[in-house]
């Protein structure tokens, strides 16, 4: 029997730090810096040759003025897992045509969310409308580049993107050019997402400030997403909490109050997590205890509460009508709630596909649970592979050990 040889893969990753971009709007041109990651997957043949595919292009910038107001955070990521790439080994020339998903906060303010009133059980992910840009990248690697982890590899290049499908249609064209940057070669892709906790209170010394459940929720999130290590290394890093000194936000009585809270803090390069003390029963039951807004984009924000680890006993009757994962319970219950919401931040759907985002795995942490059940403490390879957000940036393998493995290898 002929032996099957499995091609090996390696990853080339470079950080784009404030590279100059020119964004063309109806009102004119805006020169703004973009940051992010560019990356290629190298597939090695048994003969020692390799092919490249563009598999990462995350770009984020602060908002610009438009005819409809400030755009808010601008984020782009590839619209498919990878795109064919042409590479001339002798000259180092490289090129790729691609499609990118574009989102900016103003879309949400004008259009709202595309899945409102369509999901049964719990409505914990608010999915934005997005636009598409058609792009072309041309650049240069070193001549006769060898895939050697000890070698110094650089890339330079430029890209042009044109609006392909629109919602508001405020941006017609984007061009970006960057000089030589160092590209790292690794056997596994290490991607990092920055988190900004937001608590209600006067500061860390305030004994009545919210955020009391956050350390546990964070630890359980790191545990679950740390299981991706053998498939794809994903890491969340946390800024020091920001405090809002307004006691009115401690108890969120309505979605309008939650919207006002979300508007209090915007960090361009991080995902904000707003932690109230509790929510009204109606809001708690509707969201299953918390929700993610602008899922899968650089504008993603989570609203949750300390009540995740202090579910009233007995569980509120109106919440107890939705306990899909077992008998309704109470107390220090929802340990994996934040891990689930972070799944929505990185563009993962419920296994049912209710939201139309990237597919996730049945029985995994992405199963909806309501407020009176916890989400499963199960991770899958599919969840790890399908995760995406423009705010993911490249991190060195040596900084973070990727040692976990998924419970389900689908």
mmCIF file of C-alpha atoms in Angstrom:
data_model
loop_
_atom_site.group_PDB
_atom_site.id
_atom_site.type_symbol
_atom_site.label_atom_id
_atom_site.label_comp_id
_atom_site.label_asym_id
_atom_site.label_seq_id
_atom_site.Cartn_x
_atom_site.Cartn_y
_atom_site.Cartn_z
ATOM 1 C CA UNK A 1 0.000 0.000 0.000
ATOM 2 C CA UNK A 2 1.319 3.415 -0.960
ATOM 3 C CA UNK A 3 2.072 5.599 2.048
ATOM 4 C CA UNK A 4 0.132 8.855 2.268
ATOM 5 C CA UNK A 5 2.341 11.861 2.954
ATOM 6 C CA UNK A 6 0.678 14.717 4.823
ATOM 7 C CA UNK A 7 1.902 18.171 3.841
ATOM 8 C CA UNK A 8 3.369 20.210 6.674
ATOM 9 C CA UNK A 9 2.299 23.761 7.365
ATOM 10 C CA UNK A 10 4.055 26.778 8.822
ATOM 11 C CA UNK A 11 2.918 30.343 9.348
ATOM 12 C CA UNK A 12 4.472 33.665 8.372
ATOM 13 C CA UNK A 13 3.183 36.540 10.509
ATOM 14 C CA UNK A 14 4.017 40.229 10.504
ATOM 15 C CA UNK A 15 2.718 43.084 12.659
ATOM 16 C CA UNK A 16 1.511 46.228 10.932
ATOM 17 C CA UNK A 17 2.087 49.103 13.354
ATOM 18 C CA UNK A 18 0.477 52.402 12.347
ATOM 19 C CA UNK A 19 1.080 51.935 8.632
ATOM 20 C CA UNK A 20 -0.200 54.828 6.567
ATOM 21 C CA UNK A 21 -3.532 54.368 4.860
ATOM 22 C CA UNK A 22 -5.528 56.622 2.554
ATOM 23 C CA UNK A 23 -9.275 56.224 2.902
ATOM 24 C CA UNK A 24 -11.386 57.764 0.147
ATOM 25 C CA UNK A 25 -14.873 58.946 1.131
ATOM 26 C CA UNK A 26 -17.502 60.944 -0.715
ATOM 27 C CA UNK A 27 -16.120 64.077 0.946
ATOM 28 C CA UNK A 28 -12.480 63.462 0.046
ATOM 29 C CA UNK A 29 -9.387 61.627 1.244
ATOM 30 C CA UNK A 30 -8.401 60.842 4.830
ATOM 31 C CA UNK A 31 -4.838 59.881 5.707
ATOM 32 C CA UNK A 32 -5.063 57.656 8.779
ATOM 33 C CA UNK A 33 -2.789 55.038 10.379
ATOM 34 C CA UNK A 34 -3.890 51.405 10.456
ATOM 35 C CA UNK A 35 -2.562 48.662 12.709
ATOM 36 C CA UNK A 36 -3.005 44.921 12.486
ATOM 37 C CA UNK A 37 -1.509 41.702 11.151
ATOM 38 C CA UNK A 38 -0.576 40.304 7.750
ATOM 39 C CA UNK A 39 0.071 36.591 7.442
ATOM 40 C CA UNK A 40 0.595 33.705 5.061
ATOM 41 C CA UNK A 41 0.198 29.973 5.494
ATOM 42 C CA UNK A 42 3.067 27.996 3.977
ATOM 43 C CA UNK A 43 2.318 24.443 2.869
ATOM 44 C CA UNK A 44 5.491 22.368 2.528
ATOM 45 C CA UNK A 45 5.731 19.478 0.088
ATOM 46 C CA UNK A 46 7.778 16.289 0.691
ATOM 47 C CA UNK A 47 10.244 17.592 -1.927
ATOM 48 C CA UNK A 48 11.041 20.632 0.192
ATOM 49 C CA UNK A 49 9.178 23.177 -1.929
ATOM 50 C CA UNK A 50 6.321 25.264 -0.560
ATOM 51 C CA UNK A 51 3.289 27.274 -1.596
ATOM 52 C CA UNK A 52 1.859 30.327 0.159
ATOM 53 C CA UNK A 53 -1.703 31.458 0.835
ATOM 54 C CA UNK A 54 -2.793 34.791 2.312
ATOM 55 C CA UNK A 55 -4.620 33.746 5.485
ATOM 56 C CA UNK A 56 -4.464 36.832 7.728
ATOM 57 C CA UNK A 57 -5.088 40.476 7.012
ATOM 58 C CA UNK A 58 -6.519 42.259 10.032
ATOM 59 C CA UNK A 59 -6.663 46.058 9.934
ATOM 60 C CA UNK A 60 -8.019 48.514 12.514
ATOM 61 C CA UNK A 61 -8.113 52.321 12.632
ATOM 62 C CA UNK A 62 -9.787 55.105 14.557
ATOM 63 C CA UNK A 63 -12.879 56.676 13.058
ATOM 64 C CA UNK A 64 -13.025 59.471 10.493
ATOM 65 C CA UNK A 65 -15.583 62.195 9.807
ATOM 66 C CA UNK A 66 -18.228 61.375 7.215
ATOM 67 C CA UNK A 67 -21.408 63.004 5.915
ATOM 68 C CA UNK A 68 -23.405 60.918 8.407
ATOM 69 C CA UNK A 69 -21.130 61.539 11.407
ATOM 70 C CA UNK A 70 -17.957 59.999 12.783
ATOM 71 C CA UNK A 71 -17.529 56.470 11.472
ATOM 72 C CA UNK A 72 -16.305 55.054 14.767
ATOM 73 C CA UNK A 73 -13.712 52.271 14.886
ATOM 74 C CA UNK A 74 -12.940 50.852 11.426
ATOM 75 C CA UNK A 75 -12.103 47.157 11.166
ATOM 76 C CA UNK A 76 -11.326 44.820 8.273
ATOM 77 C CA UNK A 77 -10.585 41.101 8.133
ATOM 78 C CA UNK A 78 -10.431 38.508 5.370
ATOM 79 C CA UNK A 79 -13.836 37.329 4.169
ATOM 80 C CA UNK A 80 -12.611 33.723 3.737
ATOM 81 C CA UNK A 81 -10.066 31.542 5.583
ATOM 82 C CA UNK A 82 -7.421 32.018 2.891
ATOM 83 C CA UNK A 83 -6.788 33.345 -0.621
ATOM 84 C CA UNK A 84 -4.564 32.015 -3.389
ATOM 85 C CA UNK A 85 -1.187 33.701 -3.495
ATOM 86 C CA UNK A 86 1.361 33.898 -6.313
ATOM 87 C CA UNK A 87 4.999 33.824 -5.219
ATOM 88 C CA UNK A 88 8.097 34.074 -7.411
ATOM 89 C CA UNK A 89 10.769 32.384 -5.330
ATOM 90 C CA UNK A 90 13.645 33.776 -7.400
ATOM 91 C CA UNK A 91 12.624 37.447 -7.213
ATOM 92 C CA UNK A 92 10.598 37.324 -3.993
ATOM 93 C CA UNK A 93 7.606 39.017 -5.645
ATOM 94 C CA UNK A 94 4.260 38.084 -4.124
ATOM 95 C CA UNK A 95 0.670 38.988 -4.993
ATOM 96 C CA UNK A 96 -2.839 38.021 -3.952
ATOM 97 C CA UNK A 97 -6.392 39.046 -4.749
ATOM 98 C CA UNK A 98 -8.753 38.881 -1.788
ATOM 99 C CA UNK A 99 -12.069 39.965 -0.295
ATOM 100 C CA UNK A 100 -12.328 41.723 3.081
ATOM 101 C CA UNK A 101 -15.233 42.251 5.440
ATOM 102 C CA UNK A 102 -15.531 45.906 6.477
ATOM 103 C CA UNK A 103 -17.349 47.209 9.540
ATOM 104 C CA UNK A 104 -17.475 50.565 11.302
ATOM 105 C CA UNK A 105 -19.589 51.581 14.296
ATOM 106 C CA UNK A 106 -21.698 54.098 12.409
ATOM 107 C CA UNK A 107 -23.326 51.212 10.527
ATOM 108 C CA UNK A 108 -24.812 49.969 13.815
ATOM 109 C CA UNK A 109 -26.055 53.423 14.786
ATOM 110 C CA UNK A 110 -27.819 53.947 11.462
ATOM 111 C CA UNK A 111 -28.980 50.424 10.590
ATOM 112 C CA UNK A 112 -29.212 48.653 13.953
ATOM 113 C CA UNK A 113 -28.608 44.897 14.004
ATOM 114 C CA UNK A 114 -29.701 42.368 11.427
ATOM 115 C CA UNK A 115 -31.056 39.612 13.682
ATOM 116 C CA UNK A 116 -33.337 41.507 16.099
ATOM 117 C CA UNK A 117 -36.514 39.577 17.043
ATOM 118 C CA UNK A 118 -35.479 36.500 15.052
ATOM 119 C CA UNK A 119 -33.885 34.227 17.658
ATOM 120 C CA UNK A 120 -35.842 32.053 20.075
ATOM 121 C CA UNK A 121 -34.706 31.190 23.599
ATOM 122 C CA UNK A 122 -32.044 33.809 24.297
ATOM 123 C CA UNK A 123 -30.884 36.776 22.276
ATOM 124 C CA UNK A 124 -27.270 37.178 23.354
ATOM 125 C CA UNK A 125 -25.516 38.161 20.107
ATOM 126 C CA UNK A 126 -26.408 41.278 18.147
ATOM 127 C CA UNK A 127 -25.058 40.833 14.628
ATOM 128 C CA UNK A 128 -24.039 43.907 12.623
ATOM 129 C CA UNK A 129 -24.543 44.667 8.975
ATOM 130 C CA UNK A 130 -21.182 44.651 7.179
ATOM 131 C CA UNK A 131 -19.736 45.781 3.870
ATOM 132 C CA UNK A 132 -17.288 44.033 1.540
ATOM 133 C CA UNK A 133 -14.149 45.341 -0.140
ATOM 134 C CA UNK A 134 -12.347 43.703 -3.055
ATOM 135 C CA UNK A 135 -8.593 43.920 -2.620
ATOM 136 C CA UNK A 136 -5.263 43.297 -4.310
ATOM 137 C CA UNK A 137 -1.932 42.940 -2.483
ATOM 138 C CA UNK A 138 1.500 43.189 -4.091
ATOM 139 C CA UNK A 139 4.714 42.862 -2.161
ATOM 140 C CA UNK A 140 8.153 41.370 -1.813
ATOM 141 C CA UNK A 141 9.726 38.692 0.340
ATOM 142 C CA UNK A 142 13.521 38.144 0.202
ATOM 143 C CA UNK A 143 14.832 36.546 -2.969
ATOM 144 C CA UNK A 144 15.080 32.738 -2.800
ATOM 145 C CA UNK A 145 13.409 32.782 0.628
ATOM 146 C CA UNK A 146 13.948 29.676 2.740
ATOM 147 C CA UNK A 147 11.535 28.693 5.495
ATOM 148 C CA UNK A 148 14.073 28.696 8.296
ATOM 149 C CA UNK A 149 12.946 29.797 11.770
ATOM 150 C CA UNK A 150 16.428 31.228 12.403
ATOM 151 C CA UNK A 151 16.472 33.321 9.235
ATOM 152 C CA UNK A 152 15.490 36.991 9.179
ATOM 153 C CA UNK A 153 12.483 37.278 6.880
ATOM 154 C CA UNK A 154 11.019 40.612 5.833
ATOM 155 C CA UNK A 155 8.111 41.734 3.692
ATOM 156 C CA UNK A 156 7.121 45.040 2.134
ATOM 157 C CA UNK A 157 4.115 45.817 0.034
ATOM 158 C CA UNK A 158 1.028 47.780 -0.789
ATOM 159 C CA UNK A 159 -2.644 46.975 -1.117
ATOM 160 C CA UNK A 160 -5.671 48.579 -2.653
ATOM 161 C CA UNK A 161 -9.269 47.835 -1.702
ATOM 162 C CA UNK A 162 -12.427 48.995 -3.458
ATOM 163 C CA UNK A 163 -15.947 48.871 -2.062
ATOM 164 C CA UNK A 164 -17.724 45.806 -3.431
ATOM 165 C CA UNK A 165 -20.971 45.624 -1.448
ATOM 166 C CA UNK A 166 -22.312 48.386 0.764
ATOM 167 C CA UNK A 167 -24.664 49.191 3.623
ATOM 168 C CA UNK A 168 -23.963 52.896 4.078
ATOM 169 C CA UNK A 169 -21.325 53.054 1.349
ATOM 170 C CA UNK A 170 -19.309 55.837 2.981
ATOM 171 C CA UNK A 171 -15.863 54.482 2.035
ATOM 172 C CA UNK A 172 -15.089 54.005 -1.662
ATOM 173 C CA UNK A 173 -11.439 53.011 -1.583
ATOM 174 C CA UNK A 174 -8.589 52.199 0.808
ATOM 175 C CA UNK A 175 -4.890 52.085 -0.071
ATOM 176 C CA UNK A 176 -2.141 51.042 2.318
ATOM 177 C CA UNK A 177 1.607 50.944 1.733
ATOM 178 C CA UNK A 178 4.250 49.688 4.142
ATOM 179 C CA UNK A 179 8.031 49.368 4.035
ATOM 180 C CA UNK A 180 10.024 46.381 5.196
ATOM 181 C CA UNK A 181 8.705 44.748 8.344
ATOM 182 C CA UNK A 182 10.052 41.640 10.056
ATOM 183 C CA UNK A 183 7.978 38.516 9.529
ATOM 184 C CA UNK A 184 8.172 35.658 11.999
ATOM 185 C CA UNK A 185 8.010 32.024 10.954
ATOM 186 C CA UNK A 186 6.312 29.615 13.363
ATOM 187 C CA UNK A 187 4.793 26.150 13.420
ATOM 188 C CA UNK A 188 1.647 27.429 15.093
ATOM 189 C CA UNK A 189 -0.152 30.732 14.770
ATOM 190 C CA UNK A 190 -0.326 32.689 18.039
ATOM 191 C CA UNK A 191 -3.088 35.295 18.020
ATOM 192 C CA UNK A 192 -3.896 37.713 20.811
ATOM 193 C CA UNK A 193 -7.024 39.724 21.561
ATOM 194 C CA UNK A 194 -6.923 42.632 23.991
ATOM 195 C CA UNK A 195 -9.777 43.013 26.510
ATOM 196 C CA UNK A 196 -10.833 46.189 28.360
ATOM 197 C CA UNK A 197 -12.899 45.494 31.519
ATOM 198 C CA UNK A 198 -15.236 48.328 32.551
ATOM 199 C CA UNK A 199 -16.632 48.362 36.106
ATOM 200 C CA UNK A 200 -19.062 50.698 37.869
ATOM 201 C CA UNK A 201 -17.587 52.527 40.864
ATOM 202 C CA UNK A 202 -15.046 55.123 41.910
ATOM 203 C CA UNK A 203 -11.982 52.920 41.453
ATOM 204 C CA UNK A 204 -10.224 49.732 42.579
ATOM 205 C CA UNK A 205 -10.448 50.776 46.245
ATOM 206 C CA UNK A 206 -14.253 51.094 46.096
ATOM 207 C CA UNK A 207 -15.692 48.124 48.056
ATOM 208 C CA UNK A 208 -19.037 48.584 46.314
ATOM 209 C CA UNK A 209 -17.674 48.631 42.766
ATOM 210 C CA UNK A 210 -18.897 46.031 40.304
ATOM 211 C CA UNK A 211 -16.611 43.398 38.826
ATOM 212 C CA UNK A 212 -16.599 40.996 41.758
ATOM 213 C CA UNK A 213 -17.330 38.027 39.481
ATOM 214 C CA UNK A 214 -14.870 39.069 36.812
ATOM 215 C CA UNK A 215 -11.738 37.260 37.993
ATOM 216 C CA UNK A 216 -13.570 33.924 38.016
ATOM 217 C CA UNK A 217 -15.210 34.559 34.640
ATOM 218 C CA UNK A 218 -11.845 35.549 33.182
ATOM 219 C CA UNK A 219 -10.117 32.458 34.562
ATOM 220 C CA UNK A 220 -12.756 30.138 33.125
ATOM 221 C CA UNK A 221 -12.542 31.925 29.752
ATOM 222 C CA UNK A 222 -8.769 31.495 29.657
ATOM 223 C CA UNK A 223 -9.233 27.844 30.568
ATOM 224 C CA UNK A 224 -11.689 27.171 27.727
ATOM 225 C CA UNK A 225 -9.907 29.099 24.991
ATOM 226 C CA UNK A 226 -6.534 27.826 26.187
ATOM 227 C CA UNK A 227 -7.700 24.411 24.989
ATOM 228 C CA UNK A 228 -7.209 25.633 21.413
ATOM 229 C CA UNK A 229 -3.414 25.462 21.763
ATOM 230 C CA UNK A 230 -2.757 22.333 19.715
ATOM 231 C CA UNK A 231 -4.954 23.626 16.863
ATOM 232 C CA UNK A 232 -4.530 27.378 16.941
ATOM 233 C CA UNK A 233 -3.068 29.400 19.774
ATOM 234 C CA UNK A 234 -5.579 32.029 20.978
ATOM 235 C CA UNK A 235 -4.834 34.284 23.932
ATOM 236 C CA UNK A 236 -6.811 37.021 25.672
ATOM 237 C CA UNK A 237 -4.848 39.752 27.440
ATOM 238 C CA UNK A 238 -6.567 42.127 29.841
ATOM 239 C CA UNK A 239 -6.033 45.828 30.436
ATOM 240 C CA UNK A 240 -6.470 47.211 33.926
ATOM 241 C CA UNK A 241 -10.177 47.928 34.572
ATOM 242 C CA UNK A 242 -11.686 51.302 33.742
ATOM 243 C CA UNK A 243 -14.214 52.611 36.294
ATOM 244 C CA UNK A 244 -17.369 54.617 35.566
ATOM 245 C CA UNK A 245 -18.478 56.640 38.591
ATOM 246 C CA UNK A 246 -22.223 56.486 37.990
ATOM 247 C CA UNK A 247 -24.313 54.299 40.292
ATOM 248 C CA UNK A 248 -27.247 54.465 37.870
ATOM 249 C CA UNK A 249 -25.449 51.858 35.762
ATOM 250 C CA UNK A 250 -25.155 49.321 38.580
ATOM 251 C CA UNK A 251 -28.627 47.965 37.825
ATOM 252 C CA UNK A 252 -29.537 47.924 34.141
ATOM 253 C CA UNK A 253 -33.295 48.151 33.809
ATOM 254 C CA UNK A 254 -33.543 48.212 30.022
ATOM 255 C CA UNK A 255 -31.657 47.709 26.783
ATOM 256 C CA UNK A 256 -31.572 51.510 26.423
ATOM 257 C CA UNK A 257 -29.612 51.804 29.670
ATOM 258 C CA UNK A 258 -27.265 49.090 28.423
ATOM 259 C CA UNK A 259 -26.795 51.036 25.178
ATOM 260 C CA UNK A 260 -25.940 54.168 27.159
ATOM 261 C CA UNK A 261 -23.436 52.208 29.228
ATOM 262 C CA UNK A 262 -21.747 50.828 26.112
ATOM 263 C CA UNK A 263 -21.345 54.363 24.777
ATOM 264 C CA UNK A 264 -19.342 55.433 27.856
ATOM 265 C CA UNK A 265 -16.048 53.748 26.867
ATOM 266 C CA UNK A 266 -14.442 53.146 23.462
ATOM 267 C CA UNK A 267 -10.958 51.638 23.208
ATOM 268 C CA UNK A 268 -9.886 51.317 19.580
ATOM 269 C CA UNK A 269 -7.637 48.279 20.005
ATOM 270 C CA UNK A 270 -9.616 46.319 22.631
ATOM 271 C CA UNK A 271 -12.924 44.566 23.273
ATOM 272 C CA UNK A 272 -14.840 46.304 26.086
ATOM 273 C CA UNK A 273 -16.609 44.167 28.703
ATOM 274 C CA UNK A 274 -19.061 46.187 30.817
ATOM 275 C CA UNK A 275 -19.948 44.602 34.167
ATOM 276 C CA UNK A 276 -23.067 45.789 36.001
ATOM 277 C CA UNK A 277 -24.160 44.532 39.416
ATOM 278 C CA UNK A 278 -27.321 43.043 37.937
ATOM 279 C CA UNK A 279 -30.010 43.576 35.322
ATOM 280 C CA UNK A 280 -33.774 43.681 35.404
ATOM 281 C CA UNK A 281 -35.395 40.251 35.284
ATOM 282 C CA UNK A 282 -36.828 40.887 31.826
ATOM 283 C CA UNK A 283 -33.447 41.929 30.403
ATOM 284 C CA UNK A 284 -31.644 39.076 32.157
ATOM 285 C CA UNK A 285 -34.028 36.472 30.767
ATOM 286 C CA UNK A 286 -34.045 37.947 27.258
ATOM 287 C CA UNK A 287 -30.244 37.901 27.035
ATOM 288 C CA UNK A 288 -29.531 34.815 29.120
ATOM 289 C CA UNK A 289 -27.688 37.056 31.589
ATOM 290 C CA UNK A 290 -25.529 39.005 29.147
ATOM 291 C CA UNK A 291 -25.022 39.842 25.487
ATOM 292 C CA UNK A 292 -22.446 40.663 22.814
ATOM 293 C CA UNK A 293 -22.968 43.587 20.445
ATOM 294 C CA UNK A 294 -21.417 43.968 16.967
ATOM 295 C CA UNK A 295 -20.279 40.358 17.152
ATOM 296 C CA UNK A 296 -17.192 39.413 15.160
ATOM 297 C CA UNK A 297 -16.011 42.997 14.576
ATOM 298 C CA UNK A 298 -13.503 45.447 16.049
ATOM 299 C CA UNK A 299 -16.507 47.253 17.570
ATOM 300 C CA UNK A 300 -17.599 44.209 19.617
ATOM 301 C CA UNK A 301 -18.671 44.920 23.206
ATOM 302 C CA UNK A 302 -20.050 42.658 25.941
ATOM 303 C CA UNK A 303 -22.538 43.683 28.630
ATOM 304 C CA UNK A 304 -22.838 41.329 31.602
ATOM 305 C CA UNK A 305 -23.258 41.385 35.392
ATOM 306 C CA UNK A 306 -21.885 40.023 38.657
ATOM 307 C CA UNK A 307 -25.156 38.134 39.031
ATOM 308 C CA UNK A 308 -23.717 35.434 36.757
ATOM 309 C CA UNK A 309 -22.146 33.985 39.906
ATOM 310 C CA UNK A 310 -25.092 34.884 42.120
ATOM 311 C CA UNK A 311 -28.169 33.626 40.254
ATOM 312 C CA UNK A 312 -31.198 34.156 42.560
ATOM 313 C CA UNK A 313 -32.671 31.065 44.232
ATOM 314 C CA UNK A 314 -35.033 29.932 42.967
ATOM 315 C CA UNK A 315 -34.126 30.965 39.448
ATOM 316 C CA UNK A 316 -36.549 33.685 38.237
ATOM 317 C CA UNK A 317 -39.687 32.070 36.846
ATOM 318 C CA UNK A 318 -39.533 33.929 33.534
ATOM 319 C CA UNK A 319 -35.919 32.800 33.022
ATOM 320 C CA UNK A 320 -36.762 29.225 34.011
ATOM 321 C CA UNK A 321 -38.859 28.805 30.867
ATOM 322 C CA UNK A 322 -35.564 28.403 28.947
ATOM 323 C CA UNK A 323 -33.165 25.854 30.469
ATOM 324 C CA UNK A 324 -32.037 23.853 27.415
ATOM 325 C CA UNK A 325 -29.050 22.120 29.019
ATOM 326 C CA UNK A 326 -30.629 20.573 32.101
ATOM 327 C CA UNK A 327 -32.667 21.392 35.201
ATOM 328 C CA UNK A 328 -32.742 25.069 36.111
ATOM 329 C CA UNK A 329 -30.267 25.933 38.849
ATOM 330 C CA UNK A 330 -29.067 28.957 40.845
ATOM 331 C CA UNK A 331 -26.209 30.352 42.932
ATOM 332 C CA UNK A 332 -22.584 30.576 41.706
ATOM 333 C CA UNK A 333 -23.653 29.072 38.414
ATOM 334 C CA UNK A 334 -22.524 30.682 35.167
ATOM 335 C CA UNK A 335 -18.761 30.162 35.295
ATOM 336 C CA UNK A 336 -18.426 29.761 31.517
ATOM 337 C CA UNK A 337 -20.770 32.589 30.526
ATOM 338 C CA UNK A 338 -17.943 34.967 29.572
ATOM 339 C CA UNK A 339 -16.157 32.248 27.598
ATOM 340 C CA UNK A 340 -19.374 31.846 25.589
ATOM 341 C CA UNK A 341 -19.774 35.587 24.961
ATOM 342 C CA UNK A 342 -16.139 35.879 23.903
ATOM 343 C CA UNK A 343 -16.975 33.182 21.371
ATOM 344 C CA UNK A 344 -19.496 35.599 19.852
ATOM 345 C CA UNK A 345 -16.842 38.345 19.913
ATOM 346 C CA UNK A 346 -14.642 36.113 17.744
ATOM 347 C CA UNK A 347 -17.517 35.546 15.314
ATOM 348 C CA UNK A 348 -18.780 32.136 16.459
ATOM 349 C CA UNK A 349 -22.451 31.233 16.179
ATOM 350 C CA UNK A 350 -24.564 28.969 18.335
ATOM 351 C CA UNK A 351 -24.389 25.404 16.929
ATOM 352 C CA UNK A 352 -27.911 25.864 15.540
ATOM 353 C CA UNK A 353 -26.613 28.555 13.195
ATOM 354 C CA UNK A 354 -29.287 30.950 14.428
ATOM 355 C CA UNK A 355 -27.177 34.077 13.934
ATOM 356 C CA UNK A 356 -25.525 33.329 10.595
ATOM 357 C CA UNK A 357 -21.969 33.665 11.915
ATOM 358 C CA UNK A 358 -19.105 31.151 11.659
ATOM 359 C CA UNK A 359 -20.155 27.571 12.551
ATOM 360 C CA UNK A 360 -19.528 26.167 16.031
ATOM 361 C CA UNK A 361 -19.791 22.682 17.517
ATOM 362 C CA UNK A 362 -22.784 21.076 19.218
ATOM 363 C CA UNK A 363 -22.318 20.357 22.969
ATOM 364 C CA UNK A 364 -19.433 22.877 23.119
ATOM 365 C CA UNK A 365 -19.153 26.144 25.059
ATOM 366 C CA UNK A 366 -21.064 27.827 22.226
ATOM 367 C CA UNK A 367 -24.331 26.074 23.158
ATOM 368 C CA UNK A 368 -26.863 28.653 24.448
ATOM 369 C CA UNK A 369 -27.815 27.969 28.050
ATOM 370 C CA UNK A 370 -30.125 30.707 29.279
ATOM 371 C CA UNK A 371 -29.569 32.321 32.683
ATOM 372 C CA UNK A 372 -30.398 29.262 34.817
ATOM 373 C CA UNK A 373 -27.899 26.873 33.153
ATOM 374 C CA UNK A 374 -24.166 27.275 32.641
ATOM 375 C CA UNK A 375 -22.610 26.931 29.203
ATOM 376 C CA UNK A 376 -20.693 23.661 28.651
ATOM 377 C CA UNK A 377 -17.026 23.532 29.648
ATOM 378 C CA UNK A 378 -16.240 21.840 26.326
ATOM 379 C CA UNK A 379 -14.048 23.219 23.537
ATOM 380 C CA UNK A 380 -13.797 22.048 19.923
ATOM 381 C CA UNK A 381 -11.211 22.259 17.169
ATOM 382 C CA UNK A 382 -13.859 23.756 14.866
ATOM 383 C CA UNK A 383 -14.472 26.625 17.294
ATOM 384 C CA UNK A 384 -10.740 27.304 17.437
ATOM 385 C CA UNK A 385 -10.260 27.228 13.667
ATOM 386 C CA UNK A 386 -13.267 29.425 12.879
ATOM 387 C CA UNK A 387 -12.516 32.235 15.351
ATOM 388 C CA UNK A 388 -11.929 35.656 13.778
ATOM 389 C CA UNK A 389 -11.893 39.332 14.710
ATOM 390 C CA UNK A 390 -9.975 42.263 13.168
ATOM 391 C CA UNK A 391 -8.461 42.965 16.604
ATOM 392 C CA UNK A 392 -6.573 39.659 16.710
ATOM 393 C CA UNK A 393 -2.882 40.503 16.493
ATOM 394 C CA UNK A 394 0.256 38.416 16.195
ATOM 395 C CA UNK A 395 2.101 37.401 19.365
ATOM 396 C CA UNK A 396 5.375 35.546 19.687
ATOM 397 C CA UNK A 397 5.171 31.844 20.551
ATOM 398 C CA UNK A 398 7.910 32.227 23.144
ATOM 399 C CA UNK A 399 5.757 34.645 25.159
ATOM 400 C CA UNK A 400 2.794 32.318 25.500
ATOM 401 C CA UNK A 401 2.949 28.544 25.757
ATOM 402 C CA UNK A 402 0.274 26.855 23.680
ATOM 403 C CA UNK A 403 -0.226 23.544 25.441
ATOM 404 C CA UNK A 404 -3.987 22.892 25.605
ATOM 405 C CA UNK A 405 -6.004 20.574 23.364
ATOM 406 C CA UNK A 406 -9.699 20.680 22.392
ATOM 407 C CA UNK A 407 -12.129 18.200 23.933
ATOM 408 C CA UNK A 408 -13.684 17.583 20.498
ATOM 409 C CA UNK A 409 -11.410 17.155 17.473
ATOM 410 C CA UNK A 410 -13.890 17.791 14.682
#
